[in-house]
PDB file of C-alpha atoms in Angstrom:
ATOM      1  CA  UNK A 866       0.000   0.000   0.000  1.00 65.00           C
ATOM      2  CA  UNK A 867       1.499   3.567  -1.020  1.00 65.00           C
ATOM      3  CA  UNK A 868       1.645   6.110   2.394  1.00 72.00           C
ATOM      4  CA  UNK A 869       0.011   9.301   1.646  1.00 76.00           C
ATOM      5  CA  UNK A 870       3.785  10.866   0.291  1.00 75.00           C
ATOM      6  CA  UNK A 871       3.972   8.502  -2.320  1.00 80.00           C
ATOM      7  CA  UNK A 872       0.184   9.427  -3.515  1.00 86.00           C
ATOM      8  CA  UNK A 873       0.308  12.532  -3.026  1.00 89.00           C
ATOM      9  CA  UNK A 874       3.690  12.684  -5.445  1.00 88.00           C
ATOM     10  CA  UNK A 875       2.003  10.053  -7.688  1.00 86.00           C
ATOM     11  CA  UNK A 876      -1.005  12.987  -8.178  1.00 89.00           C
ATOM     12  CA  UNK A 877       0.798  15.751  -8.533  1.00 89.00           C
ATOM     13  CA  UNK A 878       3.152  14.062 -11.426  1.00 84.00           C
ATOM     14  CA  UNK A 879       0.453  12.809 -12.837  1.00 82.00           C
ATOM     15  CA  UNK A 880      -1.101  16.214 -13.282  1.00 85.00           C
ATOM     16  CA  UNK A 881       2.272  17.516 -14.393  1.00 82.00           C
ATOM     17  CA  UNK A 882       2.403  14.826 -17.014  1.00 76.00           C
ATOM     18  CA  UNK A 883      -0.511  15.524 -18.507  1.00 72.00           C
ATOM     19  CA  UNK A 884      -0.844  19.522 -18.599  1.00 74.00           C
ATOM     20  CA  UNK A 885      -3.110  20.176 -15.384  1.00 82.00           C
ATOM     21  CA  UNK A 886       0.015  21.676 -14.104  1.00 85.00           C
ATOM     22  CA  UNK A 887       2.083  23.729 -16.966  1.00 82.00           C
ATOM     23  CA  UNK A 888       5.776  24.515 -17.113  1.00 84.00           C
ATOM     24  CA  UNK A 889       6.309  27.735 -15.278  1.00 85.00           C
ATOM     25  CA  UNK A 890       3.368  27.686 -13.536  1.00 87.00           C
ATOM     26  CA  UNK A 891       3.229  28.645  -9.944  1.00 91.00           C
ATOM     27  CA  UNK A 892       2.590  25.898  -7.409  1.00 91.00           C
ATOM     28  CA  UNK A 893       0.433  27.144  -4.531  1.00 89.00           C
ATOM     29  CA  UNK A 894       0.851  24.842  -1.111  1.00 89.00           C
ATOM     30  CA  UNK A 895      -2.565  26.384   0.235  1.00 90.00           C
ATOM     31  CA  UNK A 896      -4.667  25.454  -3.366  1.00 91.00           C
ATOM     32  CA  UNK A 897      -2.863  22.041  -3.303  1.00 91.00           C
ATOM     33  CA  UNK A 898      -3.325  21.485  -0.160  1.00 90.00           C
ATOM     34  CA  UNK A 899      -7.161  22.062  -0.058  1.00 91.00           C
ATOM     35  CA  UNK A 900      -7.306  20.403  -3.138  1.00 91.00           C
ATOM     36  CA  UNK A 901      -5.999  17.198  -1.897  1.00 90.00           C
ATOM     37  CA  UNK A 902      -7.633  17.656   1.591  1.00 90.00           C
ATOM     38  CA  UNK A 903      -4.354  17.941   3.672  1.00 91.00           C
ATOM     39  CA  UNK A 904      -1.949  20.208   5.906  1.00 89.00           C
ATOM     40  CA  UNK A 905       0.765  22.604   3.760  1.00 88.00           C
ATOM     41  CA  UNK A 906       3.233  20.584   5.511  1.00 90.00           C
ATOM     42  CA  UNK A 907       2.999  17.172   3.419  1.00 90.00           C
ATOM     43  CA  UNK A 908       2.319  18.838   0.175  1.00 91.00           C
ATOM     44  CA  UNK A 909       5.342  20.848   0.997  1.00 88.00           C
ATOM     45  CA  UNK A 910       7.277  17.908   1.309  1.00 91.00           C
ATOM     46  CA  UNK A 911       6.148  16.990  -1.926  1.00 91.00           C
ATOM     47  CA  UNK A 912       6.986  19.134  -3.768  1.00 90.00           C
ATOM     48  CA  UNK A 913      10.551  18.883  -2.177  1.00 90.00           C
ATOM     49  CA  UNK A 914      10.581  15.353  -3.686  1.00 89.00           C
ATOM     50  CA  UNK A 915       9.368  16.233  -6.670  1.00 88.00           C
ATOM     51  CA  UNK A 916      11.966  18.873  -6.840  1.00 90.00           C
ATOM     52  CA  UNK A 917      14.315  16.281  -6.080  1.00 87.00           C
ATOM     53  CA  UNK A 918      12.969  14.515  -9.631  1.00 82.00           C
ATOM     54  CA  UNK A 919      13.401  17.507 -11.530  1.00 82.00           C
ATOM     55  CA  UNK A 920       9.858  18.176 -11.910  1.00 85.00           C
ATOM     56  CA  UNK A 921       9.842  21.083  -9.906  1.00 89.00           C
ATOM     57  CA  UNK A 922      12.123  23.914  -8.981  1.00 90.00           C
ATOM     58  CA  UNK A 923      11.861  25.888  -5.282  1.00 90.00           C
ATOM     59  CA  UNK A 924      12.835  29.292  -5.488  1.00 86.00           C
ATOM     60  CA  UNK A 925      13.625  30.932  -2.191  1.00 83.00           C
ATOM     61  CA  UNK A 926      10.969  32.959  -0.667  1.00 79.00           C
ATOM     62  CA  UNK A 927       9.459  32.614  -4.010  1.00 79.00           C
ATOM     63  CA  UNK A 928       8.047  28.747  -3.269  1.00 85.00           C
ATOM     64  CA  UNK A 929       8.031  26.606  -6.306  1.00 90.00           C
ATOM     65  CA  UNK A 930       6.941  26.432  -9.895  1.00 89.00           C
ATOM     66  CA  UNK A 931       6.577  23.492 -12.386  1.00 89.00           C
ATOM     67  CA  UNK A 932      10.209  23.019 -14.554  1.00 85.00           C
ATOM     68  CA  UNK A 933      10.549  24.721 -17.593  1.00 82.00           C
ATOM     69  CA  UNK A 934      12.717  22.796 -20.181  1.00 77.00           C
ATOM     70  CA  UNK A 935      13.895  25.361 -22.701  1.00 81.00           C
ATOM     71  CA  UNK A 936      14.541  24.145 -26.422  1.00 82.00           C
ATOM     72  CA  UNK A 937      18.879  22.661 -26.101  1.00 85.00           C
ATOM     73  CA  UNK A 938      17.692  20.926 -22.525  1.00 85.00           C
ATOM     74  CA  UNK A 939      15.224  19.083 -24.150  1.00 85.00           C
ATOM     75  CA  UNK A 940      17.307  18.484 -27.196  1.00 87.00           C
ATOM     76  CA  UNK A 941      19.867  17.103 -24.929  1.00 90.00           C
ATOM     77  CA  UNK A 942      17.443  14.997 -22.584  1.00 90.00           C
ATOM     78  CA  UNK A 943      15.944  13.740 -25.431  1.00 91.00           C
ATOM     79  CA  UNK A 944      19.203  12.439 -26.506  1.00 93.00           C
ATOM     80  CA  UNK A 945      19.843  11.006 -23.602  1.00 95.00           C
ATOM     81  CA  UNK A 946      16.811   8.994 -23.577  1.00 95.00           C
ATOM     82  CA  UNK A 947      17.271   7.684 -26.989  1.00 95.00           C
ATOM     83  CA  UNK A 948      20.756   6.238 -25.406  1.00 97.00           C
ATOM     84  CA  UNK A 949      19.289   4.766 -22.456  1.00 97.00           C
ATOM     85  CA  UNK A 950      16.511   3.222 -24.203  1.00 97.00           C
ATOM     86  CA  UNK A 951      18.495   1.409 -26.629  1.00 98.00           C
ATOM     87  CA  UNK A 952      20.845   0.056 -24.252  1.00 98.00           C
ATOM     88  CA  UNK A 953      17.815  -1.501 -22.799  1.00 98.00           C
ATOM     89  CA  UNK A 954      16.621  -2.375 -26.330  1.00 98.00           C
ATOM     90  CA  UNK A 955      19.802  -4.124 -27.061  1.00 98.00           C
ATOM     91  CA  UNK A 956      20.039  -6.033 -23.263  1.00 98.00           C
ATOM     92  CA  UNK A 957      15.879  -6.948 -23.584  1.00 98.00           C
ATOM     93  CA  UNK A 958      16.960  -8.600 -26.778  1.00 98.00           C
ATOM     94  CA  UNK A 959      19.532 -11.044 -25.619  1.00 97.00           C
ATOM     95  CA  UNK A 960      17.994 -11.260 -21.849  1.00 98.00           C
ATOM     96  CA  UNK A 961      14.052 -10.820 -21.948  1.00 98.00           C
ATOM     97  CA  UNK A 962      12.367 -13.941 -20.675  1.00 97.00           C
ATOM     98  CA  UNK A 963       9.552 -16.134 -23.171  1.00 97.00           C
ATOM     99  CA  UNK A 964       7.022 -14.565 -20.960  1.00 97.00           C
ATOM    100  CA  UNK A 965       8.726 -11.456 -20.929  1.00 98.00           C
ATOM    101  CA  UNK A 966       8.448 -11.017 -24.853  1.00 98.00           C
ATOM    102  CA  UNK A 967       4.581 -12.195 -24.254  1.00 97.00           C
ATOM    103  CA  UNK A 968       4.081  -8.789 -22.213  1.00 97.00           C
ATOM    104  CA  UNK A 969       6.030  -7.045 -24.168  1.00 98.00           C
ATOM    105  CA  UNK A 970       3.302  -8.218 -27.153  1.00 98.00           C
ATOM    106  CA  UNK A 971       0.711  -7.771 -25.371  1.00 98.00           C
ATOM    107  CA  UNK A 972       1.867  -4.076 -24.577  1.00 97.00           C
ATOM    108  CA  UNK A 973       2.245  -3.820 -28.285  1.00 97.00           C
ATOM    109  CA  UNK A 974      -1.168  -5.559 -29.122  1.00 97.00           C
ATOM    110  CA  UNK A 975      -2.903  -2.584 -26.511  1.00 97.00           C
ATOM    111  CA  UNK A 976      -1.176   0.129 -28.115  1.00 97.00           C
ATOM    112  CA  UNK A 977      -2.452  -1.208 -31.825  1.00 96.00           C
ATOM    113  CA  UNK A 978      -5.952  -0.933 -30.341  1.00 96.00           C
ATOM    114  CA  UNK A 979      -5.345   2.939 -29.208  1.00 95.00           C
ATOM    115  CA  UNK A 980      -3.994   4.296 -32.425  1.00 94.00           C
ATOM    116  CA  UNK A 981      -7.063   6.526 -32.825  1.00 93.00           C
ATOM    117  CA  UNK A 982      -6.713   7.750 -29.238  1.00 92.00           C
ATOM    118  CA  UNK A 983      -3.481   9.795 -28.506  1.00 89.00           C
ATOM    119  CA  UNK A 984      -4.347  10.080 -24.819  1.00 86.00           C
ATOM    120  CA  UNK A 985      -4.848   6.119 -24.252  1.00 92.00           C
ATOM    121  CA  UNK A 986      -2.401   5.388 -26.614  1.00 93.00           C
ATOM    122  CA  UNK A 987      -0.043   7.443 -24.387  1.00 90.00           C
ATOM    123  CA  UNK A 988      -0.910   5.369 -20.918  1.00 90.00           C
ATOM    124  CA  UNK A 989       0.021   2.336 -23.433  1.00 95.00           C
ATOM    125  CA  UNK A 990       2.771   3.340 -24.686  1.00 94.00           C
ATOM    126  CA  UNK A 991       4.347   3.978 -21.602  1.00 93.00           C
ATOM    127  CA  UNK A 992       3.420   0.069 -20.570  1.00 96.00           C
ATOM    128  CA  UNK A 993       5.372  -0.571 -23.596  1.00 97.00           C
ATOM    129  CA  UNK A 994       8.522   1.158 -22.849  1.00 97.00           C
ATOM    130  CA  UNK A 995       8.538  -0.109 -19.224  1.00 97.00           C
ATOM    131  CA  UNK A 996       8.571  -3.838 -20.440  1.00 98.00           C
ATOM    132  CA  UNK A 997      11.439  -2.736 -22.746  1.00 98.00           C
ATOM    133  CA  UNK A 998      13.435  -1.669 -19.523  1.00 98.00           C
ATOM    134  CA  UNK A 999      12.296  -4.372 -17.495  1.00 98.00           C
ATOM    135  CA  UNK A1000      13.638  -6.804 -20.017  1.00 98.00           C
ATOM    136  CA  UNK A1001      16.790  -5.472 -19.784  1.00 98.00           C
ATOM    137  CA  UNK A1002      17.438  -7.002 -16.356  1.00 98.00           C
ATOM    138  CA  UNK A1003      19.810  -4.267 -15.589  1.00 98.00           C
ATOM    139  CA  UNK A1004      18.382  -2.894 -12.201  1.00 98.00           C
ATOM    140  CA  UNK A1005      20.466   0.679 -12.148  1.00 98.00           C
ATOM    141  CA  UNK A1006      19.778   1.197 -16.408  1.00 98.00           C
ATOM    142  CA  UNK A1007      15.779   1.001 -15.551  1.00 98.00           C
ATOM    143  CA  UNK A1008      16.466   2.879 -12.572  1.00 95.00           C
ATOM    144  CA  UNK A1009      18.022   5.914 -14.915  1.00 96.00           C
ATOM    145  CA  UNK A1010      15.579   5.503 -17.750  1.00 96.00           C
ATOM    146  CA  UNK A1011      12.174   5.632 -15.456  1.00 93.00           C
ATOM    147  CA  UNK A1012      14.179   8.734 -13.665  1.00 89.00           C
ATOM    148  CA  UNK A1013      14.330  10.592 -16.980  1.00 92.00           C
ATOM    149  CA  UNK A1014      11.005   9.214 -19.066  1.00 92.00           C
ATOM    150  CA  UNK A1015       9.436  10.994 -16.033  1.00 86.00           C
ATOM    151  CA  UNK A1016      10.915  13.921 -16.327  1.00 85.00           C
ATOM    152  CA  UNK A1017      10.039  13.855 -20.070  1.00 88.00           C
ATOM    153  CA  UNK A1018       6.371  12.306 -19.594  1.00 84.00           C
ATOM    154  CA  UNK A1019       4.938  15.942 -20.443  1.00 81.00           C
ATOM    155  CA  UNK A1020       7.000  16.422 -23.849  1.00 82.00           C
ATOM    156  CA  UNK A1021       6.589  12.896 -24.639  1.00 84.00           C
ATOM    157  CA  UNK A1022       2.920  13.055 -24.506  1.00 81.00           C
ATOM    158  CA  UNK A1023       2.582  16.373 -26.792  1.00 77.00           C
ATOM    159  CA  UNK A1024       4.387  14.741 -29.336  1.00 79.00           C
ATOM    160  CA  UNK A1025       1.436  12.074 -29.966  1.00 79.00           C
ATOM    161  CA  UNK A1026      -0.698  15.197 -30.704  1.00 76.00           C
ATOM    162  CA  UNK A1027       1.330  15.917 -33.489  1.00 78.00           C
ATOM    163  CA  UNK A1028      -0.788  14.462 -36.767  1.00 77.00           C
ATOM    164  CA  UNK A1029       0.242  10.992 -37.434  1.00 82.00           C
ATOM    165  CA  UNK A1030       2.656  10.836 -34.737  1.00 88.00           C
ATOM    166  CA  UNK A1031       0.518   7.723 -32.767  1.00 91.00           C
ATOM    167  CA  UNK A1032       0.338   5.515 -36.148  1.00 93.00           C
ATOM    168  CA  UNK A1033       4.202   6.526 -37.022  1.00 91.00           C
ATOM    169  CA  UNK A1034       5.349   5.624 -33.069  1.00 94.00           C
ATOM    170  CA  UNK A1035       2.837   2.274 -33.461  1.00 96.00           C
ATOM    171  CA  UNK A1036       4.889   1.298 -36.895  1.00 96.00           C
ATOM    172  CA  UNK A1037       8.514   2.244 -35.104  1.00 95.00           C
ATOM    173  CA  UNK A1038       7.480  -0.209 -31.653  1.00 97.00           C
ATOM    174  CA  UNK A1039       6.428  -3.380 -34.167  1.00 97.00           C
ATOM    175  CA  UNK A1040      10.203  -3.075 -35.581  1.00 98.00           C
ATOM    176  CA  UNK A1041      11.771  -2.658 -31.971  1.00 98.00           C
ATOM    177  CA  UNK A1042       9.177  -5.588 -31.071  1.00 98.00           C
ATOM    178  CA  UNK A1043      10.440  -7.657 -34.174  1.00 98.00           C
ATOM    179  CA  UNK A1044      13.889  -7.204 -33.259  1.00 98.00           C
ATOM    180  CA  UNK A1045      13.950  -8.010 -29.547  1.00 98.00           C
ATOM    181  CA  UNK A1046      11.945 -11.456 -30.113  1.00 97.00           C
ATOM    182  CA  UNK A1047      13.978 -12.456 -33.188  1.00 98.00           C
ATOM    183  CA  UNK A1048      17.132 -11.262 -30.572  1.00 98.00           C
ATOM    184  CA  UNK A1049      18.774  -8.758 -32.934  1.00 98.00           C
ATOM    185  CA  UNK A1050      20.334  -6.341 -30.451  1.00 98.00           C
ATOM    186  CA  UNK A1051      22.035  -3.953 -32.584  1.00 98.00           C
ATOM    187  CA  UNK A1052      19.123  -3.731 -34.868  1.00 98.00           C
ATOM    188  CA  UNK A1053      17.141  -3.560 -31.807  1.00 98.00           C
ATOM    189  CA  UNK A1054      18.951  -0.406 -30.772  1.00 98.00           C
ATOM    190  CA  UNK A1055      19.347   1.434 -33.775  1.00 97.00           C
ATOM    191  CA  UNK A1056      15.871   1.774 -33.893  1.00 97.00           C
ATOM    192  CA  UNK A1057      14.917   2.347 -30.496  1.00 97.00           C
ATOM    193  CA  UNK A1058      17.119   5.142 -30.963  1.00 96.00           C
ATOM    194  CA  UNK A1059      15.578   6.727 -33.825  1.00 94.00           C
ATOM    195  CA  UNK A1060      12.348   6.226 -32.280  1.00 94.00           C
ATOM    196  CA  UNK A1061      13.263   8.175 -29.074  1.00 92.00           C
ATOM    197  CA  UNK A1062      15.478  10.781 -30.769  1.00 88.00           C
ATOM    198  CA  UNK A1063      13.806  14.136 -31.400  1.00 78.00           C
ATOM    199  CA  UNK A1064      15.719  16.034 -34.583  1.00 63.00           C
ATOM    200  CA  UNK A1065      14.487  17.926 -37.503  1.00 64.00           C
ATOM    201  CA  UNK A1066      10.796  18.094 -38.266  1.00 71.00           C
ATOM    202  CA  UNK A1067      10.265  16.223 -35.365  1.00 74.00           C
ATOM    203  CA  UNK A1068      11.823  18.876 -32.988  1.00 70.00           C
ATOM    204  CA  UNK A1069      10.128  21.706 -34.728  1.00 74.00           C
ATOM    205  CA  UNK A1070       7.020  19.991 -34.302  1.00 76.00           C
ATOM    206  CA  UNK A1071       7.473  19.646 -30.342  1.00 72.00           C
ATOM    207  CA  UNK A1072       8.473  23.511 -30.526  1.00 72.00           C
ATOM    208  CA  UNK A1073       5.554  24.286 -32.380  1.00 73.00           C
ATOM    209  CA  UNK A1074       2.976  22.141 -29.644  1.00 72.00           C
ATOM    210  CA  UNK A1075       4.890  23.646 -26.736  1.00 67.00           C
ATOM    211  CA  UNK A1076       2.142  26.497 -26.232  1.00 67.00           C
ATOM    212  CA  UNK A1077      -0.407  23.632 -26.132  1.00 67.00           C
ATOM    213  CA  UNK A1078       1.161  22.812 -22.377  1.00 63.00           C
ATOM    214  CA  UNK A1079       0.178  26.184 -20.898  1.00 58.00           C
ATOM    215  CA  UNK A1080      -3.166  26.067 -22.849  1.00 47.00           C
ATOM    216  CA  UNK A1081      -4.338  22.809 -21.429  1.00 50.00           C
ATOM    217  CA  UNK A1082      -3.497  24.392 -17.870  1.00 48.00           C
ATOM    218  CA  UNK A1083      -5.354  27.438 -18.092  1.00 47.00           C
TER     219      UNK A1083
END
């Protein structure tokens, strides 16, 4: 069972991830606090351990706001996470399990039935990279790679708003998927890389969405 600081972080990211709480935007203990039906004092320490996650930045005797990832951060986290994700790719392929690779196709099956939904086919495809990181069997890589996908959860799911983004991802996971199960690491890799990797139109199209974040939190 989660204690009430795990929940109460659990909410709050959740609300980051999906635009109830925008970049930049002031966090207010008192609202959050009402709104949850606490004291300041756990939501306080919240938003410490959110901070902690990168979610959230406290500025003295300002309190805190939601991060704010400016256009070369996210180019750079984004490369990042390509790299971490397909040295998971790559160690799912030689490690993952038979029943492993069935969750792994049963992730992919559940995305297939959300391609006309970019907010369920974003819950999905989250399932989906998990099982890639949990087949890697490398306990510090999926510690690093959750650490950052959160941190990214926001940018990841504006991208699927982009037009044809969610059939174009769906395509990119049934090569990964191929791959892993026929155990093809490097192959495995090199496309969970470009999958991941944000350059070009695909990083002018984030830029573009950005303004959708504050929208949806206004």
């Amino acid at each position: 069972m989660k204690s009430r600081s795990e929940t109460l972080r659990d909410a709050i990211e959740e609300m980051i991830a999906v635009g109830k709480l925008a970049p930049g935007q002031h966090l207010d203990e008192t609202e959050l606090a009402n709104a949850f039906g606490v004291s300041r004092t756990p939501i306080r320490e919240t938003l410490i351990q959110l901070s902690s996650m990168g979610l959230v930045v406290i500025r003295p005797r300002r309190g805190a706001v939601v991060a704010e990832l400016g256009p070369q951060q996210l180019v750079e986290m984004f490369e990042v996470m390509s790299e971490l994700e397909a040295v998971c790719a790559r160690l799912a392929a030689r490690r993952m399990t038979k029943a492993e690779q069935e969750a792994l196709l049963a992730a992919h099956g559940a995305c297939k039935r959300a391609v006309d939904d970019p907010d369920e086919y974003y819950t999905l495809n989250e399932t989906f990279h998990q099982a890639i990181y949990a087949g890697s069997h490398n306990h510090f890589l999926i510690e690093q790679a959750r650490s950052l996908y959160r941190r990214l959860r926001p940018y990841r799911r504006l991208q699927l708003r982009v037009r044809d983004r969610v059939s174009n991802s769906y395509a990119e996971h049934d090569a990964v998927v191929q791959a892993i199960v026929k155990g093809d690491g490097e192959l495995a890799a090199q496309l969970m890389r470009e999958h991941v990797m944000i350059q070009g139109q695909r990083f002018a199209d984030l830029m573009a969405s950005l303004p959708q974040l504050t929208a949806a939190a206004a």
